[in-house]
PDB file of C-alpha atoms in Angstrom:
ATOM      1  CA  MET A 270     -10.718   7.224   3.579  1.00 49.00           C
ATOM      2  CA  ARG A 271     -13.074   8.914   5.872  1.00 53.00           C
ATOM      3  CA  LYS A 272     -13.457   7.719   9.472  1.00 54.00           C
ATOM      4  CA  SER A 273     -15.325   4.394   9.551  1.00 59.00           C
ATOM      5  CA  TYR A 274     -17.355   2.909  12.328  1.00 81.00           C
ATOM      6  CA  ILE A 275     -16.405  -0.766  11.902  1.00 92.00           C
ATOM      7  CA  ASN A 276     -12.950  -2.159  11.668  1.00 94.00           C
ATOM      8  CA  GLY A 277     -12.878  -5.266   9.296  1.00 94.00           C
ATOM      9  CA  ASP A 278      -9.991  -6.606  11.254  1.00 94.00           C
ATOM     10  CA  THR A 279     -12.220  -7.023  14.380  1.00 93.00           C
ATOM     11  CA  VAL A 280     -15.569  -7.519  12.756  1.00 92.00           C
ATOM     12  CA  GLU A 281     -17.900 -10.076  14.337  1.00 90.00           C
ATOM     13  CA  GLY A 282     -21.362 -11.557  13.505  1.00 90.00           C
ATOM     14  CA  ILE A 283     -23.443 -11.367  10.403  1.00 91.00           C
ATOM     15  CA  SER A 284     -25.102  -8.050  11.114  1.00 93.00           C
ATOM     16  CA  GLN A 285     -21.697  -6.327  11.702  1.00 93.00           C
ATOM     17  CA  ARG A 286     -20.271  -7.846   8.568  1.00 93.00           C
ATOM     18  CA  LEU A 287     -23.201  -6.545   6.543  1.00 94.00           C
ATOM     19  CA  ARG A 288     -22.673  -3.107   8.016  1.00 94.00           C
ATOM     20  CA  TYR A 289     -18.929  -3.207   7.253  1.00 96.00           C
ATOM     21  CA  PHE A 290     -19.682  -4.104   3.611  1.00 95.00           C
ATOM     22  CA  PHE A 291     -22.276  -1.176   3.289  1.00 95.00           C
ATOM     23  CA  GLN A 292     -20.000   1.330   5.019  1.00 94.00           C
ATOM     24  CA  CYS A 293     -17.241   0.509   2.625  1.00 96.00           C
ATOM     25  CA  LEU A 294     -19.572   0.692  -0.467  1.00 96.00           C
ATOM     26  CA  ILE A 295     -20.764   4.109   0.603  1.00 95.00           C
ATOM     27  CA  ASN A 296     -17.272   5.355   1.353  1.00 94.00           C
ATOM     28  CA  HIS A 297     -16.157   4.355  -2.109  1.00 96.00           C
ATOM     29  CA  GLN A 298     -18.487   7.066  -3.513  1.00 95.00           C
ATOM     30  CA  ILE A 299     -17.128   9.931  -1.481  1.00 94.00           C
ATOM     31  CA  GLY A 300     -14.596  12.310  -3.310  1.00 95.00           C
ATOM     32  CA  ASP A 301     -13.622  13.652  -6.577  1.00 94.00           C
ATOM     33  CA  SER A 302     -11.948  11.310  -9.076  1.00 93.00           C
ATOM     34  CA  LYS A 303     -10.811  14.219 -11.328  1.00 93.00           C
ATOM     35  CA  ALA A 304      -8.772  15.615  -8.385  1.00 94.00           C
ATOM     36  CA  ILE A 305      -6.158  12.850  -8.499  1.00 94.00           C
ATOM     37  CA  LYS A 306      -3.558  12.526 -11.269  1.00 92.00           C
ATOM     38  CA  LEU A 307      -2.958   9.038 -12.524  1.00 93.00           C
ATOM     39  CA  LEU A 308       0.602   8.046 -13.582  1.00 93.00           C
ATOM     40  CA  GLN A 309       0.973   5.080 -16.062  1.00 91.00           C
ATOM     41  CA  PRO A 310       4.430   3.443 -15.868  1.00 92.00           C
ATOM     42  CA  SER A 311       4.806   0.024 -17.264  1.00 90.00           C
ATOM     43  CA  LEU A 312       5.684  -2.284 -14.449  1.00 91.00           C
ATOM     44  CA  ILE A 313       8.721  -4.532 -14.265  1.00 86.00           C
ATOM     45  CA  ILE A 314       8.321  -8.101 -13.251  1.00 84.00           C
ATOM     46  CA  LYS A 315      11.790  -9.493 -14.435  1.00 81.00           C
ATOM     47  CA  ASP A 316      13.500 -11.407 -11.639  1.00 81.00           C
ATOM     48  CA  LEU A 317      10.364 -10.897  -9.389  1.00 79.00           C
ATOM     49  CA  ASP A 318      10.050 -13.735  -6.803  1.00 79.00           C
ATOM     50  CA  ILE A 319       6.284 -14.355  -6.665  1.00 76.00           C
ATOM     51  CA  SER A 320       6.587 -17.493  -4.544  1.00 76.00           C
ATOM     52  CA  ASN A 321       4.155 -17.268  -1.573  1.00 76.00           C
ATOM     53  CA  LEU A 322       2.750 -14.006  -2.932  1.00 81.00           C
ATOM     54  CA  SER A 323      -0.827 -13.021  -3.824  1.00 88.00           C
ATOM     55  CA  PRO A 324      -1.378 -11.193  -7.135  1.00 90.00           C
ATOM     56  CA  SER A 325      -1.760  -7.902  -5.365  1.00 90.00           C
ATOM     57  CA  ARG A 326       1.469  -8.237  -3.307  1.00 91.00           C
ATOM     58  CA  ALA A 327       3.350  -9.411  -6.543  1.00 91.00           C
ATOM     59  CA  LEU A 328       2.088  -6.286  -8.353  1.00 92.00           C
ATOM     60  CA  CYS A 329       3.043  -4.076  -5.362  1.00 94.00           C
ATOM     61  CA  ASN A 330       6.619  -5.537  -5.342  1.00 93.00           C
ATOM     62  CA  SER A 331       6.728  -4.994  -9.032  1.00 93.00           C
ATOM     63  CA  PHE A 332       5.884  -1.355  -8.562  1.00 95.00           C
ATOM     64  CA  TRP A 333       8.626  -0.863  -6.013  1.00 95.00           C
ATOM     65  CA  LYS A 334      11.055  -2.393  -8.527  1.00 93.00           C
ATOM     66  CA  THR A 335       9.973  -0.127 -11.257  1.00 94.00           C
ATOM     67  CA  LEU A 336      10.969   3.068  -9.524  1.00 96.00           C
ATOM     68  CA  ASP A 337      14.256   4.528 -10.668  1.00 96.00           C
ATOM     69  CA  TYR A 338      15.981   5.069  -7.314  1.00 96.00           C
ATOM     70  CA  THR A 339      19.082   6.695  -8.865  1.00 95.00           C
ATOM     71  CA  LYS A 340      16.757   9.524 -10.324  1.00 94.00           C
ATOM     72  CA  LEU A 341      15.046   9.638  -6.944  1.00 95.00           C
ATOM     73  CA  GLU A 342      18.278  10.243  -5.192  1.00 95.00           C
ATOM     74  CA  ILE A 343      19.161  13.044  -7.638  1.00 93.00           C
ATOM     75  CA  ALA A 344      15.679  14.654  -7.217  1.00 92.00           C
ATOM     76  CA  LEU A 345      16.020  14.501  -3.287  1.00 93.00           C
ATOM     77  CA  GLU A 346      19.685  15.601  -3.506  1.00 92.00           C
ATOM     78  CA  SER A 347      20.464  12.972  -0.920  1.00 93.00           C
ATOM     79  CA  LYS A 348      20.832   9.143  -0.336  1.00 96.00           C
ATOM     80  CA  LEU A 349      17.498   7.547   0.412  1.00 97.00           C
ATOM     81  CA  HIS A 350      16.605   7.331   4.028  1.00 96.00           C
ATOM     82  CA  PHE A 351      13.393   5.290   4.366  1.00 97.00           C
ATOM     83  CA  CYS A 352      10.800   5.400   7.212  1.00 96.00           C
ATOM     84  CA  ASP A 353       8.343   2.611   6.874  1.00 97.00           C
ATOM     85  CA  LEU A 354       4.984   3.105   8.418  1.00 96.00           C
ATOM     86  CA  GLY A 355       3.500  -0.187   9.810  1.00 95.00           C
ATOM     87  CA  CYS A 356       6.764  -1.984   9.026  1.00 96.00           C
ATOM     88  CA  GLY A 357       5.849  -5.388  10.509  1.00 95.00           C
ATOM     89  CA  ASP A 358       8.801  -7.757  10.368  1.00 96.00           C
ATOM     90  CA  GLY A 359      10.956  -5.139   8.442  1.00 96.00           C
ATOM     91  CA  LYS A 360      11.439  -7.328   5.489  1.00 95.00           C
ATOM     92  CA  TYR A 361      10.933  -4.223   3.248  1.00 97.00           C
ATOM     93  CA  GLY A 362      14.140  -2.796   4.723  1.00 97.00           C
ATOM     94  CA  ASN A 363      16.070  -5.661   3.117  1.00 96.00           C
ATOM     95  CA  PHE A 364      14.037  -5.219  -0.065  1.00 95.00           C
ATOM     96  CA  PHE A 365      14.760  -1.444  -0.335  1.00 97.00           C
ATOM     97  CA  LYS A 366      18.431  -1.934   0.456  1.00 97.00           C
ATOM     98  CA  ASN A 367      18.628  -4.530  -2.379  1.00 94.00           C
ATOM     99  CA  TRP A 368      16.443  -2.487  -4.871  1.00 94.00           C
ATOM    100  CA  THR A 369      18.040   0.887  -4.290  1.00 96.00           C
ATOM    101  CA  GLY A 370      21.771  -0.243  -4.422  1.00 95.00           C
ATOM    102  CA  GLN A 371      24.158   2.615  -3.932  1.00 96.00           C
ATOM    103  CA  SER A 372      21.291   5.079  -3.489  1.00 97.00           C
ATOM    104  CA  PHE A 373      20.426   3.374  -0.143  1.00 97.00           C
ATOM    105  CA  GLY A 374      20.948   5.582   2.852  1.00 97.00           C
ATOM    106  CA  SER A 375      19.028   4.053   5.811  1.00 96.00           C
ATOM    107  CA  TYR A 376      15.796   2.279   6.906  1.00 97.00           C
ATOM    108  CA  THR A 377      13.660   3.017  10.065  1.00 96.00           C
ATOM    109  CA  GLY A 378      10.579   0.955  10.816  1.00 96.00           C
ATOM    110  CA  ILE A 379       7.630   2.243  12.798  1.00 96.00           C
ATOM    111  CA  ASP A 380       5.058   0.020  14.363  1.00 96.00           C
ATOM    112  CA  ILE A 381       3.154  -0.588  17.562  1.00 94.00           C
ATOM    113  CA  TYR A 382       5.207  -3.693  18.205  1.00 94.00           C
ATOM    114  CA  LYS A 383       8.674  -5.126  17.268  1.00 95.00           C
ATOM    115  CA  ASN A 384       8.471  -8.284  15.346  1.00 95.00           C
ATOM    116  CA  ASP A 385      11.025 -10.977  16.390  1.00 94.00           C
ATOM    117  CA  LYS A 386      12.207 -11.121  12.816  1.00 95.00           C
ATOM    118  CA  PHE A 387      12.908  -7.434  12.385  1.00 97.00           C
ATOM    119  CA  PRO A 388      16.548  -7.242  11.197  1.00 96.00           C
ATOM    120  CA  ASP A 389      19.053  -5.904  13.740  1.00 95.00           C
ATOM    121  CA  GLU A 390      20.873  -3.715  11.220  1.00 96.00           C
ATOM    122  CA  PHE A 391      17.925  -1.377  10.949  1.00 97.00           C
ATOM    123  CA  GLU A 392      16.371   1.129  13.463  1.00 96.00           C
ATOM    124  CA  HIS A 393      12.927   0.402  14.949  1.00 96.00           C
ATOM    125  CA  LYS A 394      10.519   2.918  16.578  1.00 95.00           C
ATOM    126  CA  LEU A 395       7.543   1.734  18.754  1.00 95.00           C
ATOM    127  CA  SER A 396       4.775   4.078  17.930  1.00 93.00           C
ATOM    128  CA  LYS A 397       1.137   4.328  16.840  1.00 91.00           C
ATOM    129  CA  ALA A 398       0.628   5.753  13.379  1.00 90.00           C
ATOM    130  CA  GLU A 399      -0.950   8.944  14.841  1.00 90.00           C
ATOM    131  CA  SER A 400       2.481   9.800  16.521  1.00 92.00           C
ATOM    132  CA  ALA A 401       4.651   8.641  13.674  1.00 92.00           C
ATOM    133  CA  HIS A 402       5.561  12.181  12.626  1.00 91.00           C
ATOM    134  CA  GLU A 403       7.378  12.613  15.872  1.00 91.00           C
ATOM    135  CA  HIS A 404       9.912  10.099  14.751  1.00 88.00           C
ATOM    136  CA  ILE A 405      10.567  11.805  11.400  1.00 87.00           C
ATOM    137  CA  ASN A 406      13.979  13.146  12.338  1.00 81.00           C
ATOM    138  CA  GLY A 407      17.542  13.168  10.961  1.00 80.00           C
ATOM    139  CA  ASN A 408      17.915  12.278   7.318  1.00 90.00           C
ATOM    140  CA  VAL A 409      14.450  10.772   6.605  1.00 94.00           C
ATOM    141  CA  ASN A 410      13.313  11.848   3.198  1.00 94.00           C
ATOM    142  CA  VAL A 411      11.282   8.785   1.877  1.00 96.00           C
ATOM    143  CA  ILE A 412       8.173   7.697   3.828  1.00 96.00           C
ATOM    144  CA  VAL A 413       6.652   4.483   2.648  1.00 97.00           C
ATOM    145  CA  SER A 414       3.928   2.098   3.707  1.00 97.00           C
ATOM    146  CA  GLN A 415       2.802  -1.245   2.367  1.00 96.00           C
ATOM    147  CA  SER A 416      -0.809  -2.240   3.139  1.00 95.00           C
ATOM    148  CA  ALA A 417      -0.852  -0.059   6.306  1.00 96.00           C
ATOM    149  CA  LEU A 418      -3.003   2.944   5.675  1.00 96.00           C
ATOM    150  CA  GLU A 419      -6.247   1.027   5.539  1.00 96.00           C
ATOM    151  CA  HIS A 420      -5.505  -0.215   9.050  1.00 95.00           C
ATOM    152  CA  ILE A 421      -5.272   3.423  10.429  1.00 94.00           C
ATOM    153  CA  GLU A 422      -8.621   4.813  11.526  1.00 92.00           C
ATOM    154  CA  ASN A 423      -7.521   8.500  11.024  1.00 91.00           C
ATOM    155  CA  ASP A 424      -5.488   8.071   7.874  1.00 93.00           C
ATOM    156  CA  ILE A 425      -5.916  11.533   6.529  1.00 92.00           C
ATOM    157  CA  GLU A 426      -4.780  13.138   9.765  1.00 92.00           C
ATOM    158  CA  VAL A 427      -1.656  10.791   9.787  1.00 94.00           C
ATOM    159  CA  LEU A 428      -0.800  11.870   6.238  1.00 94.00           C
ATOM    160  CA  GLU A 429      -1.294  15.472   7.008  1.00 92.00           C
ATOM    161  CA  SER A 430       0.860  15.404  10.120  1.00 92.00           C
ATOM    162  CA  LEU A 431       3.663  13.560   8.212  1.00 92.00           C
ATOM    163  CA  THR A 432       3.481  15.961   5.368  1.00 91.00           C
ATOM    164  CA  ARG A 433       3.539  18.962   7.719  1.00 89.00           C
ATOM    165  CA  LYS A 434       6.696  17.656   9.600  1.00 90.00           C
ATOM    166  CA  LEU A 435       8.574  16.938   6.346  1.00 89.00           C
ATOM    167  CA  ILE A 436       7.778  20.468   5.097  1.00 88.00           C
ATOM    168  CA  LYS A 437       8.895  21.907   8.391  1.00 85.00           C
ATOM    169  CA  LYS A 438      12.240  20.083   7.942  1.00 80.00           C
ATOM    170  CA  ASN A 439      12.614  22.037   4.725  1.00 75.00           C
ATOM    171  CA  LYS A 440      13.968  19.041   3.016  1.00 78.00           C
ATOM    172  CA  ASN A 441      13.226  17.288  -0.293  1.00 89.00           C
ATOM    173  CA  PHE A 442      11.026  14.398   0.247  1.00 93.00           C
ATOM    174  CA  ILE A 443       8.560  11.862  -1.150  1.00 95.00           C
ATOM    175  CA  GLN A 444       5.805   9.686   0.385  1.00 96.00           C
ATOM    176  CA  ILE A 445       4.691   6.535  -1.310  1.00 97.00           C
ATOM    177  CA  HIS A 446       1.789   4.433   0.294  1.00 98.00           C
ATOM    178  CA  LEU A 447       0.497   1.374  -1.335  1.00 98.00           C
ATOM    179  CA  VAL A 448      -3.166   0.848  -0.422  1.00 98.00           C
ATOM    180  CA  PRO A 449      -5.994  -1.660  -1.517  1.00 97.00           C
ATOM    181  CA  ALA A 450      -8.347  -0.437  -4.229  1.00 97.00           C
ATOM    182  CA  SER A 451     -12.141  -0.559  -3.867  1.00 96.00           C
ATOM    183  CA  ALA A 452     -12.164  -3.938  -5.782  1.00 96.00           C
ATOM    184  CA  SER A 453     -10.208  -5.362  -2.898  1.00 96.00           C
ATOM    185  CA  LEU A 454     -13.285  -5.385  -0.920  1.00 97.00           C
ATOM    186  CA  TRP A 455     -14.514  -8.500  -2.591  1.00 96.00           C
ATOM    187  CA  LEU A 456     -10.962 -10.008  -2.622  1.00 95.00           C
ATOM    188  CA  TYR A 457      -9.988  -9.573   1.144  1.00 94.00           C
ATOM    189  CA  LEU A 458     -13.638  -9.323   2.485  1.00 93.00           C
ATOM    190  CA  PHE A 459     -13.028  -8.126   6.065  1.00 93.00           C
ATOM    191  CA  HIS A 460      -9.775  -6.096   6.098  1.00 93.00           C
ATOM    192  CA  GLY A 461      -8.966  -2.822   7.736  1.00 95.00           C
ATOM    193  CA  TRP A 462     -11.170   0.281   8.043  1.00 95.00           C
ATOM    194  CA  ARG A 463     -11.500   0.970   4.221  1.00 95.00           C
ATOM    195  CA  GLN A 464     -10.447   0.469   0.806  1.00 97.00           C
ATOM    196  CA  TYR A 465      -9.630   3.438  -1.623  1.00 97.00           C
ATOM    197  CA  SER A 466     -11.604   4.182  -4.737  1.00 96.00           C
ATOM    198  CA  LYS A 467     -10.270   6.720  -7.259  1.00 96.00           C
ATOM    199  CA  LYS A 468     -12.834   9.243  -5.755  1.00 96.00           C
ATOM    200  CA  ASN A 469     -11.372   8.744  -2.248  1.00 96.00           C
ATOM    201  CA  LEU A 470      -7.899   9.318  -3.652  1.00 96.00           C
ATOM    202  CA  GLY A 471      -9.134  12.591  -5.085  1.00 96.00           C
ATOM    203  CA  PHE A 472     -10.642  13.609  -1.761  1.00 94.00           C
ATOM    204  CA  LEU A 473      -7.331  12.933  -0.082  1.00 93.00           C
ATOM    205  CA  ALA A 474      -5.414  14.767  -2.753  1.00 94.00           C
ATOM    206  CA  LYS A 475      -7.493  17.926  -2.328  1.00 92.00           C
ATOM    207  CA  LYS A 476      -6.798  17.780   1.495  1.00 91.00           C
ATOM    208  CA  ILE A 477      -2.922  17.268   0.899  1.00 90.00           C
ATOM    209  CA  LYS A 478      -2.702  19.876  -1.878  1.00 85.00           C
ATOM    210  CA  LYS A 479      -3.937  22.688   0.410  1.00 82.00           C
ATOM    211  CA  VAL A 480      -0.251  22.900   1.193  1.00 77.00           C
ATOM    212  CA  ASP A 481       1.164  25.008  -1.610  1.00 73.00           C
ATOM    213  CA  GLY A 482       3.711  23.332  -3.903  1.00 82.00           C
ATOM    214  CA  LEU A 483       2.695  19.643  -3.435  1.00 89.00           C
ATOM    215  CA  GLU A 484       1.807  17.170  -6.044  1.00 91.00           C
ATOM    216  CA  VAL A 485      -0.350  14.096  -5.386  1.00 94.00           C
ATOM    217  CA  SER A 486      -0.635  11.392  -7.747  1.00 95.00           C
ATOM    218  CA  ALA A 487      -1.363   7.588  -7.974  1.00 96.00           C
ATOM    219  CA  VAL A 488      -0.466   4.567  -9.926  1.00 96.00           C
ATOM    220  CA  ALA A 489      -3.152   1.813 -10.436  1.00 96.00           C
ATOM    221  CA  LEU A 490      -1.827  -1.750  -9.936  1.00 95.00           C
ATOM    222  CA  GLY A 491      -3.611  -4.684 -11.364  1.00 92.00           C
ATOM    223  CA  GLY A 492      -6.743  -5.207 -13.462  1.00 92.00           C
ATOM    224  CA  LYS A 493      -9.480  -7.724 -14.117  1.00 92.00           C
ATOM    225  CA  LEU A 494      -7.183 -10.591 -14.645  1.00 91.00           C
ATOM    226  CA  SER A 495      -5.452 -10.177 -11.289  1.00 91.00           C
ATOM    227  CA  PHE A 496      -8.854  -9.585  -9.781  1.00 93.00           C
ATOM    228  CA  TRP A 497     -10.302 -12.983 -10.974  1.00 92.00           C
ATOM    229  CA  ILE A 498      -7.175 -15.001 -10.135  1.00 90.00           C
ATOM    230  CA  HIS A 499      -7.256 -13.764  -6.649  1.00 90.00           C
ATOM    231  CA  LEU A 500     -11.036 -14.424  -6.307  1.00 92.00           C
ATOM    232  CA  ARG A 501     -10.907 -17.896  -7.817  1.00 89.00           C
ATOM    233  CA  HIS A 502      -7.674 -19.337  -6.084  1.00 85.00           C
ATOM    234  CA  ILE A 503      -7.632 -17.232  -2.807  1.00 87.00           C
ATOM    235  CA  THR A 504     -10.961 -15.805  -1.731  1.00 90.00           C
ATOM    236  CA  PHE A 505     -13.284 -18.636  -2.906  1.00 87.00           C
ATOM    237  CA  PRO A 506     -11.180 -21.470  -1.353  1.00 85.00           C
ATOM    238  CA  TYR A 507     -10.758 -19.344   1.924  1.00 82.00           C
ATOM    239  CA  VAL A 508     -14.626 -18.788   2.174  1.00 84.00           C
ATOM    240  CA  LEU A 509     -15.276 -22.520   1.448  1.00 83.00           C
ATOM    241  CA  ASN A 510     -12.935 -23.712   3.991  1.00 78.00           C
ATOM    242  CA  LYS A 511     -14.460 -21.378   6.530  1.00 74.00           C
ATOM    243  CA  LEU A 512     -17.972 -22.574   5.810  1.00 73.00           C
ATOM    244  CA  GLN A 513     -16.867 -26.089   6.159  1.00 71.00           C
ATOM    245  CA  ARG A 514     -14.887 -25.334   9.235  1.00 66.00           C
ATOM    246  CA  ARG A 515     -11.728 -26.680   7.742  1.00 64.00           C
ATOM    247  CA  GLU A 516      -8.190 -25.307   8.092  1.00 61.00           C
ATOM    248  CA  ASN A 517      -7.418 -23.087   5.153  1.00 56.00           C
ATOM    249  CA  ARG A 518      -5.315 -24.751   2.544  1.00 54.00           C
ATOM    250  CA  GLN A 519      -2.247 -23.332   1.195  1.00 53.00           C
ATOM    251  CA  TYR A 520      -2.892 -21.756  -2.304  1.00 53.00           C
ATOM    252  CA  LYS A 521       0.626 -20.795  -2.844  1.00 55.00           C
ATOM    253  CA  SER A 522       1.686 -23.840  -4.839  1.00 59.00           C
ATOM    254  CA  LYS A 523       4.230 -23.446  -7.647  1.00 62.00           C
ATOM    255  CA  ASN A 524       1.371 -24.065 -10.205  1.00 71.00           C
ATOM    256  CA  ILE A 525      -0.675 -21.215  -8.768  1.00 75.00           C
ATOM    257  CA  SER A 526       2.399 -19.072  -8.640  1.00 78.00           C
ATOM    258  CA  GLN A 527       2.921 -19.626 -12.344  1.00 81.00           C
ATOM    259  CA  ILE A 528      -0.846 -18.858 -13.047  1.00 82.00           C
ATOM    260  CA  ILE A 529      -0.513 -15.605 -11.023  1.00 82.00           C
ATOM    261  CA  LEU A 530       2.652 -14.657 -12.925  1.00 83.00           C
ATOM    262  CA  SER A 531       1.087 -15.266 -16.373  1.00 83.00           C
ATOM    263  CA  LYS A 532      -2.019 -12.963 -15.454  1.00 82.00           C
ATOM    264  CA  ILE A 533       0.040 -10.205 -13.975  1.00 84.00           C
ATOM    265  CA  ASP A 534       2.344 -10.294 -16.968  1.00 86.00           C
ATOM    266  CA  GLN A 535      -0.714  -9.245 -19.051  1.00 87.00           C
ATOM    267  CA  GLU A 536      -1.361  -6.244 -16.755  1.00 87.00           C
ATOM    268  CA  LEU A 537       1.839  -4.382 -16.553  1.00 85.00           C
ATOM    269  CA  ASN A 538       0.458  -1.306 -18.281  1.00 84.00           C
ATOM    270  CA  CYS A 539      -1.155   0.633 -15.432  1.00 81.00           C
ATOM    271  CA  ASN A 540      -4.572   1.821 -16.888  1.00 78.00           C
ATOM    272  CA  GLY A 541      -6.621   2.107 -13.787  1.00 76.00           C
ATOM    273  CA  LYS A 542      -9.352  -0.396 -14.852  1.00 84.00           C
ATOM    274  CA  ILE A 543     -10.344  -2.467 -11.929  1.00 91.00           C
ATOM    275  CA  PRO A 544      -7.101  -2.052  -9.961  1.00 95.00           C
ATOM    276  CA  SER A 545      -6.442  -4.254  -6.883  1.00 94.00           C
ATOM    277  CA  PHE A 546      -4.087  -1.618  -5.375  1.00 96.00           C
ATOM    278  CA  TRP A 547      -3.012   1.874  -5.709  1.00 97.00           C
ATOM    279  CA  ALA A 548       0.396   3.539  -5.177  1.00 97.00           C
ATOM    280  CA  LEU A 549      -0.295   6.866  -3.623  1.00 97.00           C
ATOM    281  CA  ILE A 550       2.580   9.372  -4.245  1.00 96.00           C
ATOM    282  CA  ILE A 551       2.980  12.699  -2.520  1.00 95.00           C
ATOM    283  CA  HIS A 552       5.989  15.021  -3.359  1.00 91.00           C
ATOM    284  CA  LYS A 553       6.938  18.558  -4.212  1.00 86.00           C
ATOM    285  CA  LYS A 554       5.736  19.665  -7.659  1.00 83.00           C
ATOM    286  CA  ASP A 555       9.290  20.442  -8.858  1.00 77.00           C
ATOM    287  CA  HIS A 556      10.542  17.007  -8.286  1.00 77.00           C
ATOM    288  CA  GLU A 557      10.150  14.442 -11.116  1.00 77.00           C
ATOM    289  CA  ILE A 558       9.223  10.817 -10.149  1.00 82.00           C
ATOM    290  CA  GLY A 559      11.452   8.534 -12.258  1.00 86.00           C
ATOM    291  CA  PHE A 560      10.493   5.155 -13.387  1.00 91.00           C
ATOM    292  CA  LYS A 561      12.743   2.621 -15.267  1.00 86.00           C
TER     293      LYS A 561
END
């Protein structure tokens, strides 16, 4: 949330690893939990392919499938033109095209490199996150990111610049960013600059809502069952293999996938208790966010 001094993606040595943990724990206490509005849709997992997915990623994909894209098209008064911040291999371009159906307009990915697997049918922009707002042109009205903000050192500045650019365009828009919750510190260990507590999201909401007419809300994804299944079947085996200097074994067997599915099936009601991830939503106050 706030600028951190150690990036978990490049952390080295015991001393730096301990400092990373302490900096994250301190950051989790900064902000105002009452400043963020929590939405509580019931997630949809019907026809959700969870093979090769962690519980968190399965929950995130479930959230994306729960959005009512037809209602969103009506609210934005336009087809949905996505800009994906930190797009990676661009697979979410195909996902959004499939999930949105006739409401799909276009998809543009932004990242500091272009993955060889990035689909040719979509547009790609080479850019750092800090310059992403320069590429918000044309019909773009939906900015999304999946597990990207935690890897951006100046996350607030990036969100503010994107928001200002969208407002300047005088178009209806929405931003949806899926980010790891504070519990993910124990699940992913050394990952990105930060995780996001409810207090952190409140701090961010206050910053964004200084722009009149904006609504900032969040959806909590996951709970204690998702947390423990990840810790037991992913985190613990990973750490054990590291200590024994063995190659990390695949946890993504059919058996584990079914266990993951059974646990997240019990946590489809988003109540905010020990979430693994958050869906951060920024939009104009007069636009209703529809869920199926």
